[in-house]
Short mmCIF file of C-alpha atoms in Angstrom, two decimals:
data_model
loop_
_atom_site.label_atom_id
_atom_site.label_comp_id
_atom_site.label_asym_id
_atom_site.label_seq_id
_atom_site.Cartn_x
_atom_site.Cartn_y
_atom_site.Cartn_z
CA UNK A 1253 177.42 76.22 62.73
CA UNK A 1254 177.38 79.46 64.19
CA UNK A 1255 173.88 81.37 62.80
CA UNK A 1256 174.25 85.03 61.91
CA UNK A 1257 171.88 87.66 63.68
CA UNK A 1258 170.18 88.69 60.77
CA UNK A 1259 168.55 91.88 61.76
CA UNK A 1260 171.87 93.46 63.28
CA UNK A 1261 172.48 97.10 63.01
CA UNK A 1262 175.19 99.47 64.33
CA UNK A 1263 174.84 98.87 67.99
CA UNK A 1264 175.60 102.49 68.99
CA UNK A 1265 172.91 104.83 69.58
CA UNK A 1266 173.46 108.86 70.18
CA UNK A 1267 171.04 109.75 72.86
CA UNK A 1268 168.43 107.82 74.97
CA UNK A 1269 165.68 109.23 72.72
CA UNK A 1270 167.31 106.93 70.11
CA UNK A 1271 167.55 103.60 72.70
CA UNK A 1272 163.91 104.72 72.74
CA UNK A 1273 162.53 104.40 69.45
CA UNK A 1274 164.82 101.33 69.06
CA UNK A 1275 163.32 100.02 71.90
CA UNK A 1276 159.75 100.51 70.41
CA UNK A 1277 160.89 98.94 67.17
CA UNK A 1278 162.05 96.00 68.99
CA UNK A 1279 159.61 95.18 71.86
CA UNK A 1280 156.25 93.31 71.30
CA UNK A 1281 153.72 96.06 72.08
CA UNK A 1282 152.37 95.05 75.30
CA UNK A 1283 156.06 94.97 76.88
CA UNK A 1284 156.67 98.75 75.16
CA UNK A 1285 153.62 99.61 76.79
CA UNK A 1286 154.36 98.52 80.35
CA UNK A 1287 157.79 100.96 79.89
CA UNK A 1288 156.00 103.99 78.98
CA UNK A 1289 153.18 103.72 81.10
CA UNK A 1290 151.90 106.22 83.80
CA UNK A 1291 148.92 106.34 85.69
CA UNK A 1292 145.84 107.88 84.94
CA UNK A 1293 145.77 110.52 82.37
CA UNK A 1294 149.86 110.99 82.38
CA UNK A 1295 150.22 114.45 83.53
CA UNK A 1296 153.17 113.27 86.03
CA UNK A 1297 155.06 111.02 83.77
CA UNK A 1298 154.84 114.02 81.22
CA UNK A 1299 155.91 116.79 83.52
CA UNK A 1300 158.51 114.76 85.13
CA UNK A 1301 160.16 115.78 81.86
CA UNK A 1302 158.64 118.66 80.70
CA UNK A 1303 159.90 120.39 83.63
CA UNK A 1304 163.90 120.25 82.98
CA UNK A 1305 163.19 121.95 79.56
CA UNK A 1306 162.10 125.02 81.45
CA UNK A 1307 165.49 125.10 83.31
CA UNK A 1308 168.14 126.84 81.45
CA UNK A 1309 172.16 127.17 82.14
CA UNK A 1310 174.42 129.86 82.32
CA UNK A 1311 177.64 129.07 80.52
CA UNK A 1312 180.64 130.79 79.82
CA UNK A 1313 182.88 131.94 76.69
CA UNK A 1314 186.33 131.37 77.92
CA UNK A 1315 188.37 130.27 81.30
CA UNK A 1316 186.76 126.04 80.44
CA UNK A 1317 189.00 123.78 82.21
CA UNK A 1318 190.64 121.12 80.29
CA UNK A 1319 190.01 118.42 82.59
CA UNK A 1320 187.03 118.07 84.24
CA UNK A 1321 185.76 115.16 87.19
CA UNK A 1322 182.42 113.80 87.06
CA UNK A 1323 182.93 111.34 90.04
CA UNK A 1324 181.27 112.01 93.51
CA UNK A 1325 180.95 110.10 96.59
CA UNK A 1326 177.13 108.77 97.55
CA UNK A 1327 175.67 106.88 100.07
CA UNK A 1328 179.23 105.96 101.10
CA UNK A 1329 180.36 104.81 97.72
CA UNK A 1330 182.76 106.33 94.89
CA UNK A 1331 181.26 106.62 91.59
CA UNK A 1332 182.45 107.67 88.18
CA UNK A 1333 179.55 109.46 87.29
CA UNK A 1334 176.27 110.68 89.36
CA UNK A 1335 174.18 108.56 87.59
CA UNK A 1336 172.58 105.11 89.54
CA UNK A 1337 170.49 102.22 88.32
CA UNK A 1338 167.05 103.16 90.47
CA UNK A 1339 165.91 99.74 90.55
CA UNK A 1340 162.80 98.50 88.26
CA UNK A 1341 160.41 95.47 88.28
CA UNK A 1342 160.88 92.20 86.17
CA UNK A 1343 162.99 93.36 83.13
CA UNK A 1344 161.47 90.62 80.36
CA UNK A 1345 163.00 93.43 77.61
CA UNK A 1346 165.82 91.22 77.31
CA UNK A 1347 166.79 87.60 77.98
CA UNK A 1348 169.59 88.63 80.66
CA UNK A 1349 167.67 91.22 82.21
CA UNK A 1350 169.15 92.30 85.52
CA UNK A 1351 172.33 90.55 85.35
CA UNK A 1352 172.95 92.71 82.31
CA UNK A 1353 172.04 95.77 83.90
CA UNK A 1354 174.36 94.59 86.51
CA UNK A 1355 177.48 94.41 84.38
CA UNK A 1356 176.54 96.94 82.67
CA UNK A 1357 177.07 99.58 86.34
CA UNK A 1358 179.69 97.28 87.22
CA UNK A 1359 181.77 98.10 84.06
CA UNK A 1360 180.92 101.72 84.22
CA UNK A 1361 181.57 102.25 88.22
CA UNK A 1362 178.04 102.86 89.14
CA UNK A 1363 175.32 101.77 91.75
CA UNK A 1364 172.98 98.93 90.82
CA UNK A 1365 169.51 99.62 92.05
CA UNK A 1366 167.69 95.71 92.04
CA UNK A 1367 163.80 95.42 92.70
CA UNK A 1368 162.91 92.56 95.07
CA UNK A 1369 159.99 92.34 92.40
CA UNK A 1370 163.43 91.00 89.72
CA UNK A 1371 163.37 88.52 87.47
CA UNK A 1372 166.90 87.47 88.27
CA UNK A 1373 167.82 86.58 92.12
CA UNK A 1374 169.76 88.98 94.42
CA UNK A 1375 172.75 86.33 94.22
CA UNK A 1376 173.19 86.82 90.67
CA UNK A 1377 173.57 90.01 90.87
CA UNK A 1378 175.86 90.71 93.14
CA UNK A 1379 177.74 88.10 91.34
CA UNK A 1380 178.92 90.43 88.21
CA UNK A 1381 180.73 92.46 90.99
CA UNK A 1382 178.37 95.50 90.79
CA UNK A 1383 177.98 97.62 93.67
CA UNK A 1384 174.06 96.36 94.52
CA UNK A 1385 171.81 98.06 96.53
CA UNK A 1386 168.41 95.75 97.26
CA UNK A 1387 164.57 97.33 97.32
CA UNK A 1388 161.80 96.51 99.09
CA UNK A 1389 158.64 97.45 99.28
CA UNK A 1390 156.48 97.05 102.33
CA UNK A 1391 155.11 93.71 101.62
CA UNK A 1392 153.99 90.88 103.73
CA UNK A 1393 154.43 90.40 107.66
CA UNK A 1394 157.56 91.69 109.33
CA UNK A 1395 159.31 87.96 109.80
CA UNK A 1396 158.82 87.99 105.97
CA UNK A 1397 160.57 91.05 105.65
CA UNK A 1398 163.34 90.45 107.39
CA UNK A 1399 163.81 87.43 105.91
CA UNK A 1400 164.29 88.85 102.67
CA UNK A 1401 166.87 91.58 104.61
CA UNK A 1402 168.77 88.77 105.61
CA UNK A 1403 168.93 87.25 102.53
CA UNK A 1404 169.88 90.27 100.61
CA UNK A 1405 172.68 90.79 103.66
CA UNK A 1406 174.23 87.10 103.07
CA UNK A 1407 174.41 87.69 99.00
CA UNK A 1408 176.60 91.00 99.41
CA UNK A 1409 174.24 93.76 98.84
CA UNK A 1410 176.07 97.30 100.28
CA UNK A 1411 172.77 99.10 101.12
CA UNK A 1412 169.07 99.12 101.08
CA UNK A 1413 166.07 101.15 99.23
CA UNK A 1414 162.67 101.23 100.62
CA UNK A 1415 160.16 102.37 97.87
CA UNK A 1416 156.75 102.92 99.72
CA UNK A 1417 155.08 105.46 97.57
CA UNK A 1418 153.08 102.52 95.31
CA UNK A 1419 150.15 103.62 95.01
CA UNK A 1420 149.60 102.59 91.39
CA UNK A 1421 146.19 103.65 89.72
CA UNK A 1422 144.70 101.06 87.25
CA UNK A 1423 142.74 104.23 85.42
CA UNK A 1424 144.84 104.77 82.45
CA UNK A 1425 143.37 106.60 79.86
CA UNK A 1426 144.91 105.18 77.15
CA UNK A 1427 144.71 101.47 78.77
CA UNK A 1428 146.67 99.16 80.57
CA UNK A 1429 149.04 97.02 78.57
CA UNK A 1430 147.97 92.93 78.90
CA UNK A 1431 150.52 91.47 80.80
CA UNK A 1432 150.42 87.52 81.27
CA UNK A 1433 150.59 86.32 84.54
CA UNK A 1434 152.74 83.49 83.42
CA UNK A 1435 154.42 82.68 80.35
CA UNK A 1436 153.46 79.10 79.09
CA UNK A 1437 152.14 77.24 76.09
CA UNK A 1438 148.53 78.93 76.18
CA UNK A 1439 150.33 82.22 76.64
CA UNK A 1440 152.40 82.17 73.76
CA UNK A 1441 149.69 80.62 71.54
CA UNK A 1442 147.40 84.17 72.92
CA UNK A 1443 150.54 86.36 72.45
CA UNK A 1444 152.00 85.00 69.24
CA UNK A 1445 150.04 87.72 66.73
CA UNK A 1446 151.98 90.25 68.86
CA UNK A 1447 155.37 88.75 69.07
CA UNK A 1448 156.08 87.90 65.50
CA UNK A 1449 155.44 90.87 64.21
CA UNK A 1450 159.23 91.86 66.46
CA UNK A 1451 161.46 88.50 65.29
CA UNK A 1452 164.45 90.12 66.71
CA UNK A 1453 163.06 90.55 70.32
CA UNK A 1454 161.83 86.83 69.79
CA UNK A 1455 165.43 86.02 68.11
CA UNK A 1456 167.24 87.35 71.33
CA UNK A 1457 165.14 84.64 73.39
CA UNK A 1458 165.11 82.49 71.25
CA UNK A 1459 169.17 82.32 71.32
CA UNK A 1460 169.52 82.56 74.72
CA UNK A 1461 166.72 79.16 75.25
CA UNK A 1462 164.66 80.37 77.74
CA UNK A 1463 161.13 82.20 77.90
CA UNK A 1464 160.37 85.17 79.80
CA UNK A 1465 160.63 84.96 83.14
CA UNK A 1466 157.48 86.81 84.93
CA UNK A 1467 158.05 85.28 88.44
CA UNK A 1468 159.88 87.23 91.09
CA UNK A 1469 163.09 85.35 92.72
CA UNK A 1470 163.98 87.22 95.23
CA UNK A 1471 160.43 86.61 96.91
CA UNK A 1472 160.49 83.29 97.16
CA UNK A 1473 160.12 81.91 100.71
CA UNK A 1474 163.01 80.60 102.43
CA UNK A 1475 161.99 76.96 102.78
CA UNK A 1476 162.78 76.53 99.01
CA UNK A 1477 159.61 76.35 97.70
CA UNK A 1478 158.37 78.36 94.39
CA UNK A 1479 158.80 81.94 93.61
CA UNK A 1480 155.71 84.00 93.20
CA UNK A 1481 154.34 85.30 89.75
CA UNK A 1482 154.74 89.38 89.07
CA UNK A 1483 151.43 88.93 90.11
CA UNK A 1484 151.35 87.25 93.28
CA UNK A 1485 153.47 89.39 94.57
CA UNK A 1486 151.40 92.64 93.47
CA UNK A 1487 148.62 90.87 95.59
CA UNK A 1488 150.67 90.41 98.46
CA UNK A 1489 151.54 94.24 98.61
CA UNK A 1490 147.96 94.72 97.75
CA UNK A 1491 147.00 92.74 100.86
CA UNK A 1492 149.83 94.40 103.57
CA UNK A 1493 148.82 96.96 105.30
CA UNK A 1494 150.42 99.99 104.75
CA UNK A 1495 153.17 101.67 107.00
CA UNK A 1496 153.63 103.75 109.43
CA UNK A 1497 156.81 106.31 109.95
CA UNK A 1498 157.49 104.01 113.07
CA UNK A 1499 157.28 101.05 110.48
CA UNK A 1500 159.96 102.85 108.56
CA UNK A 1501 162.54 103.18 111.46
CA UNK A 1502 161.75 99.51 112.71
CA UNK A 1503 162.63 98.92 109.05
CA UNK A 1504 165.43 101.20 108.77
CA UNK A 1505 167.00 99.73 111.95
CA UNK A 1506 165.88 95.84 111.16
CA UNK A 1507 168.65 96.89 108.28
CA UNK A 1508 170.80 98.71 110.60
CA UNK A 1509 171.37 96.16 112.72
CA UNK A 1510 172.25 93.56 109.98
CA UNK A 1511 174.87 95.01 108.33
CA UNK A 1512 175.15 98.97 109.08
CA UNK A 1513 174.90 100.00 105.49
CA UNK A 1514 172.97 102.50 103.67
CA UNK A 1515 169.41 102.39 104.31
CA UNK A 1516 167.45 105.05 101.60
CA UNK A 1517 164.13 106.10 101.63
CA UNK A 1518 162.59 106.20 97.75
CA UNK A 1519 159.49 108.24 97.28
CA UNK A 1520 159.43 111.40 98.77
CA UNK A 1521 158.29 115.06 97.17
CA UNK A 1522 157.18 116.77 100.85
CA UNK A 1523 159.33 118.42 102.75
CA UNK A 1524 157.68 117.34 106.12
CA UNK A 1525 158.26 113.77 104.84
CA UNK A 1526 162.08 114.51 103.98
CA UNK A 1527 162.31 115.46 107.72
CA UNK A 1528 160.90 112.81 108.86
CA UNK A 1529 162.80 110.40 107.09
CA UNK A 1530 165.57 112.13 108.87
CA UNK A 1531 164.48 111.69 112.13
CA UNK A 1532 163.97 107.58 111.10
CA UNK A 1533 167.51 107.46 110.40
CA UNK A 1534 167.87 107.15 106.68
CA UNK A 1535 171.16 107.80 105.08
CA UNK A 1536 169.42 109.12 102.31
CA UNK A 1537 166.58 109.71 100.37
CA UNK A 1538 165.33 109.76 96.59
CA UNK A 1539 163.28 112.80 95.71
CA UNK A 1540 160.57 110.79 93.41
CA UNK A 1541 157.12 110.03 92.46
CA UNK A 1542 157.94 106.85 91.12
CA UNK A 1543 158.01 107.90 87.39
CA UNK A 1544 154.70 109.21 87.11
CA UNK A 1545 153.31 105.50 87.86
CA UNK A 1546 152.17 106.53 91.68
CA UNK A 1547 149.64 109.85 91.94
CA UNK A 1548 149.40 111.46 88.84
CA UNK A 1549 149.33 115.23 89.77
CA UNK A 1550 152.10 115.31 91.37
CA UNK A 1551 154.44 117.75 90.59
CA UNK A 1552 157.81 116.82 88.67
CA UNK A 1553 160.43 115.75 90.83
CA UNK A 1554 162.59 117.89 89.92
CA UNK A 1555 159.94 121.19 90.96
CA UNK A 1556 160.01 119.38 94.71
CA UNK A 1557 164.03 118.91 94.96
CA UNK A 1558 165.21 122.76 96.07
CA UNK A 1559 163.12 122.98 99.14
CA UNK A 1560 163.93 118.95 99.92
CA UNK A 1561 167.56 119.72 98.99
CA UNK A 1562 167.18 122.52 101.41
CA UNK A 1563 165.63 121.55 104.37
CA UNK A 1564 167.98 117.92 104.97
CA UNK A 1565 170.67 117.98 102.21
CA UNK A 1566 173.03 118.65 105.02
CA UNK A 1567 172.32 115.79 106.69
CA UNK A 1568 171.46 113.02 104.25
CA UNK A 1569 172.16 112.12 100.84
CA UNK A 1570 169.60 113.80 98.33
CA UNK A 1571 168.93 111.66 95.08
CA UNK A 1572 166.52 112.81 92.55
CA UNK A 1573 164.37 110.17 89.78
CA UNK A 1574 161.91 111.15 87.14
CA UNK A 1575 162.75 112.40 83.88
CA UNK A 1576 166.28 112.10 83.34
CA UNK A 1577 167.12 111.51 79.62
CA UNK A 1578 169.98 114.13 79.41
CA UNK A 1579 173.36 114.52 80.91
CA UNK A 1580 172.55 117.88 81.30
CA UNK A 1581 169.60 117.03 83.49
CA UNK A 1582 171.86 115.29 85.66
CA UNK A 1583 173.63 118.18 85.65
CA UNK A 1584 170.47 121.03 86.92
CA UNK A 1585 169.70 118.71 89.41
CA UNK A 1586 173.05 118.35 90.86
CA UNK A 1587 173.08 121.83 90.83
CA UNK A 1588 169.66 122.09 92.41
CA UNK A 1589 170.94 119.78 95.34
CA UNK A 1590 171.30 116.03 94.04
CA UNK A 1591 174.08 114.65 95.60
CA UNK A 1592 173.23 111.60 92.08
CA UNK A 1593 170.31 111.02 90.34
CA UNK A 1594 168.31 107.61 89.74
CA UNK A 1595 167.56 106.41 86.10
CA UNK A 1596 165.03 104.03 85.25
CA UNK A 1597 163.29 104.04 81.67
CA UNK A 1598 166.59 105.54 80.11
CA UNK A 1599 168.55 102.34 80.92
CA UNK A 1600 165.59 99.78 80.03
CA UNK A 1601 165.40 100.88 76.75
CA UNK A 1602 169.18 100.66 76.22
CA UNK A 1603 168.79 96.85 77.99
CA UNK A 1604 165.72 96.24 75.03
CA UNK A 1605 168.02 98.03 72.46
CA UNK A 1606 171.35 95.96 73.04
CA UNK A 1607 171.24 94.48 76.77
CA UNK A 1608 174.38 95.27 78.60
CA UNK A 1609 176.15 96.99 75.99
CA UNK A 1610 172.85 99.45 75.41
CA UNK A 1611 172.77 100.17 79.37
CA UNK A 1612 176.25 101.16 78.85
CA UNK A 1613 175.71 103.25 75.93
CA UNK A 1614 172.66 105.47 77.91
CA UNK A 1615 175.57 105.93 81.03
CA UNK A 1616 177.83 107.14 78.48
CA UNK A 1617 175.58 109.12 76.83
CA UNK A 1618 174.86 110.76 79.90
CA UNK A 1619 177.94 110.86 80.89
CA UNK A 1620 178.89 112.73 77.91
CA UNK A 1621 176.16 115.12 78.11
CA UNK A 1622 177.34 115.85 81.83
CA UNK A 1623 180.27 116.54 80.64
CA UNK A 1624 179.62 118.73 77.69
CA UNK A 1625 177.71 120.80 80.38
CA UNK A 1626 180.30 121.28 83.10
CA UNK A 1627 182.89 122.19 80.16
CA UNK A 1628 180.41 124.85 79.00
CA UNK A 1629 180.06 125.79 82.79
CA UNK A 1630 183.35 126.93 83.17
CA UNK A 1631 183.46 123.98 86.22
CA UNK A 1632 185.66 121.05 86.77
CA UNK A 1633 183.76 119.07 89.08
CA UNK A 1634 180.99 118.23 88.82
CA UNK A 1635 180.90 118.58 92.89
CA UNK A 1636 180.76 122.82 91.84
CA UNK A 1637 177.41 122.73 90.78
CA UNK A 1638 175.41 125.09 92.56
CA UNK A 1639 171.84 126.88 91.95
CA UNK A 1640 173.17 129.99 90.31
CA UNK A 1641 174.62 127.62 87.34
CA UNK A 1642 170.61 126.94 86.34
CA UNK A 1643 168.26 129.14 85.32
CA UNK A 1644 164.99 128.95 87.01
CA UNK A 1645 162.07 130.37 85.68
CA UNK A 1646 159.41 132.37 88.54
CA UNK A 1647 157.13 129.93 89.80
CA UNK A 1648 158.70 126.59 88.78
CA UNK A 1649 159.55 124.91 92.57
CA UNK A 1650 156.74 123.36 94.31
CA UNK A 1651 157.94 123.19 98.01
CA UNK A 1652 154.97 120.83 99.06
CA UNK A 1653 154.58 120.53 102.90
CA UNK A 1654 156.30 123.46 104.17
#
């Protein structure tokens, strides 16, 4: 006998502020909290979208065109819509977690960002046919990291992201959420007060028959044995020491050499650092400060892109992440020189709203919004975008190491 859901709702929501408050009404507290949080007192995390409210547009009454592309070409890949899946740690918001991320770019002909910190293995995901582009941070010896390079080579992925901007302050000042290191019976007897006050969260598990999975797949060492917990493998980047821009070409070429595909450099905001991610041989590069979750004070990634955008966006592809929520803030950074941008939060709370069908409702918001915008732009590609369609208020760039 089939059992009916019975806390469904219309599935559809209007805008990711809606897959938002959905998302808080759904999630246990301490998993909300991990989504929202920033570090320190949360000036980034805030600005990151503070800062496309200042921007304005400059549309036009008459001469719209009635059809209108929002496809580009990025990091050697057609895509419906300039909008990628930047890739996030383990996503317990919903039982499928990555794999329905996956489908969910798959079905709407984008990029699929994974984390080598996933809950679901590199395998799977390039399974659902989605276009999947591995991360790594700089973690463990360099045998270790090639091993994962080669193991992300044999399961298909088309390109690879190096994030190594982590710097991750504990001092929050509104507290770090608990996070278990493990989910077991002792954990769910601790967590229980939390979780059953959200019965559909715990229905969706429940239904699917597994637990949360906190351990990290795509980590696990080649001889078979046991993947590490979320945790284990924060103490093993904890414990690496950090690189070098001669550790970044090694790493950029270790790639090279394996498969000649994209290799993209996640984390920058400095110009310097832009050119010398150039001169390591990066295809491209993602303008971002890892969504307020690295250095708080830094500026909003969207202040840093013009002089990035600049300096290199003739000779690698410029991505921008932080603070997307709105098709039309895909569209002023396109127009600020994005070739795409990254989204991260937007599509986890659309996963924690209604898994794959929710990460397909946030692209389609935003691609709706993008639309809307280019329409009111008088454009009909979104390729046309240039700085004079924005409106940019004195003193909002930061052009940090110039």
């Amino acid at each position: 006998m089939k059992i009916a859901n019975p806390w469904k709702q219309n599935p559809w929501f209007e805008s990711v502020a809606v897959a938002q408050q959905r998302a808080r009404k759904r999630l246990p507290a301490p998993v909300y909290g991990a989504l929202i949080a920033g570090s320190e007192r949360g000036w980034t995390i805030a600005d990151n979208q503070a800062a496309f409210a200042e921007l304005g547009l400059a549309p036009h009454v008459a001469g719209h065109q009635a059809q209108r592309s929002l496809g580009t070409a990025v990091l050697g890949h057609d895509v419906s819509l300039p909008v990628l899946i930047s890739p996030t740690g383990v996503q317990a918001v919903h039982p499928e977690g990555e794999v329905a991320v996956a489908r969910a770019a798959a079905a709407r002909g984008t990029i699929m960002g994974l984390s080598n910190f996933a809950s679901r293995s590199v395998e799977d995901v390039v399974a659902t046919g989605a276009t999947t582009f591995f991360q790594m941070y700089w973690t463990g010896d360099r045998d270790v990291m090639v091993q994962r390079m080669e193991r992300a080579h044999r399961a298909g992925a088309k390109g690879l992201i190096a994030t190594l901007d982590w710097s991750f302050s504990m001092g929050r000042d509104w507290g770090s959420p608990e996070i278990p290191e493990k989910v077991d019976l002792a954990t769910m007897v601790r967590f229980a007060p939390k979780v059953a006050v959200k019965p559909r969260w715990l229905y969706e598990f429940a239904k699917s028959g597994a637990l949360p999975d906190l351990t990290a797949p795509n980590l696990a060492p080649p001889d078979g044995g046991a993947a590490p917990t979320f945790f284990g493998a924060y103490y093993e980047w904890m414990t690496t020491p950090p690189p070098s821009w001669e550790d970044v070409a090694w790493m950029r070429d270790q790639w090279h050499q394996l498969t000649g595909s994209p290799f993209v450099l996640k984390g920058v905001c400095r110009v310097d650092d832009a050119k010398r991610a150039v001169d390591a041989g990066v295809a491209g590069l993602s303008v971002s400060n890892h969504g307020g979750n690295n250095l708080d004070g830094t500026p909003a990634t969207i202040r840093c892109l013009p002089a990035i955008a600049e300096a290199v966006g003739s000779q690698v592809d410029v991505l921008l992440d932080g603070g997307v929520r709105r098709g039309s803030d895909v569209v002023k950074a396109l127009a600020l020189g994005a070739k795409a941008v990254m989204i991260g939060r937007a599509y986890l709370w659309g996963l924690a709203a209604n898994g794959q069908a929710g990460v397909e409702n946030v692209l389609d918001v935003l691609r709706g919004g993008i639309d809307s915008a280019v329409l009111g732009l008088g454009l009909s590609d979104v390729r046309e975008l240039r700085p004079e369609h924005v409106l940019v208020p004195e003193g909002f760039t930061r052009a940090l190491g110039t």
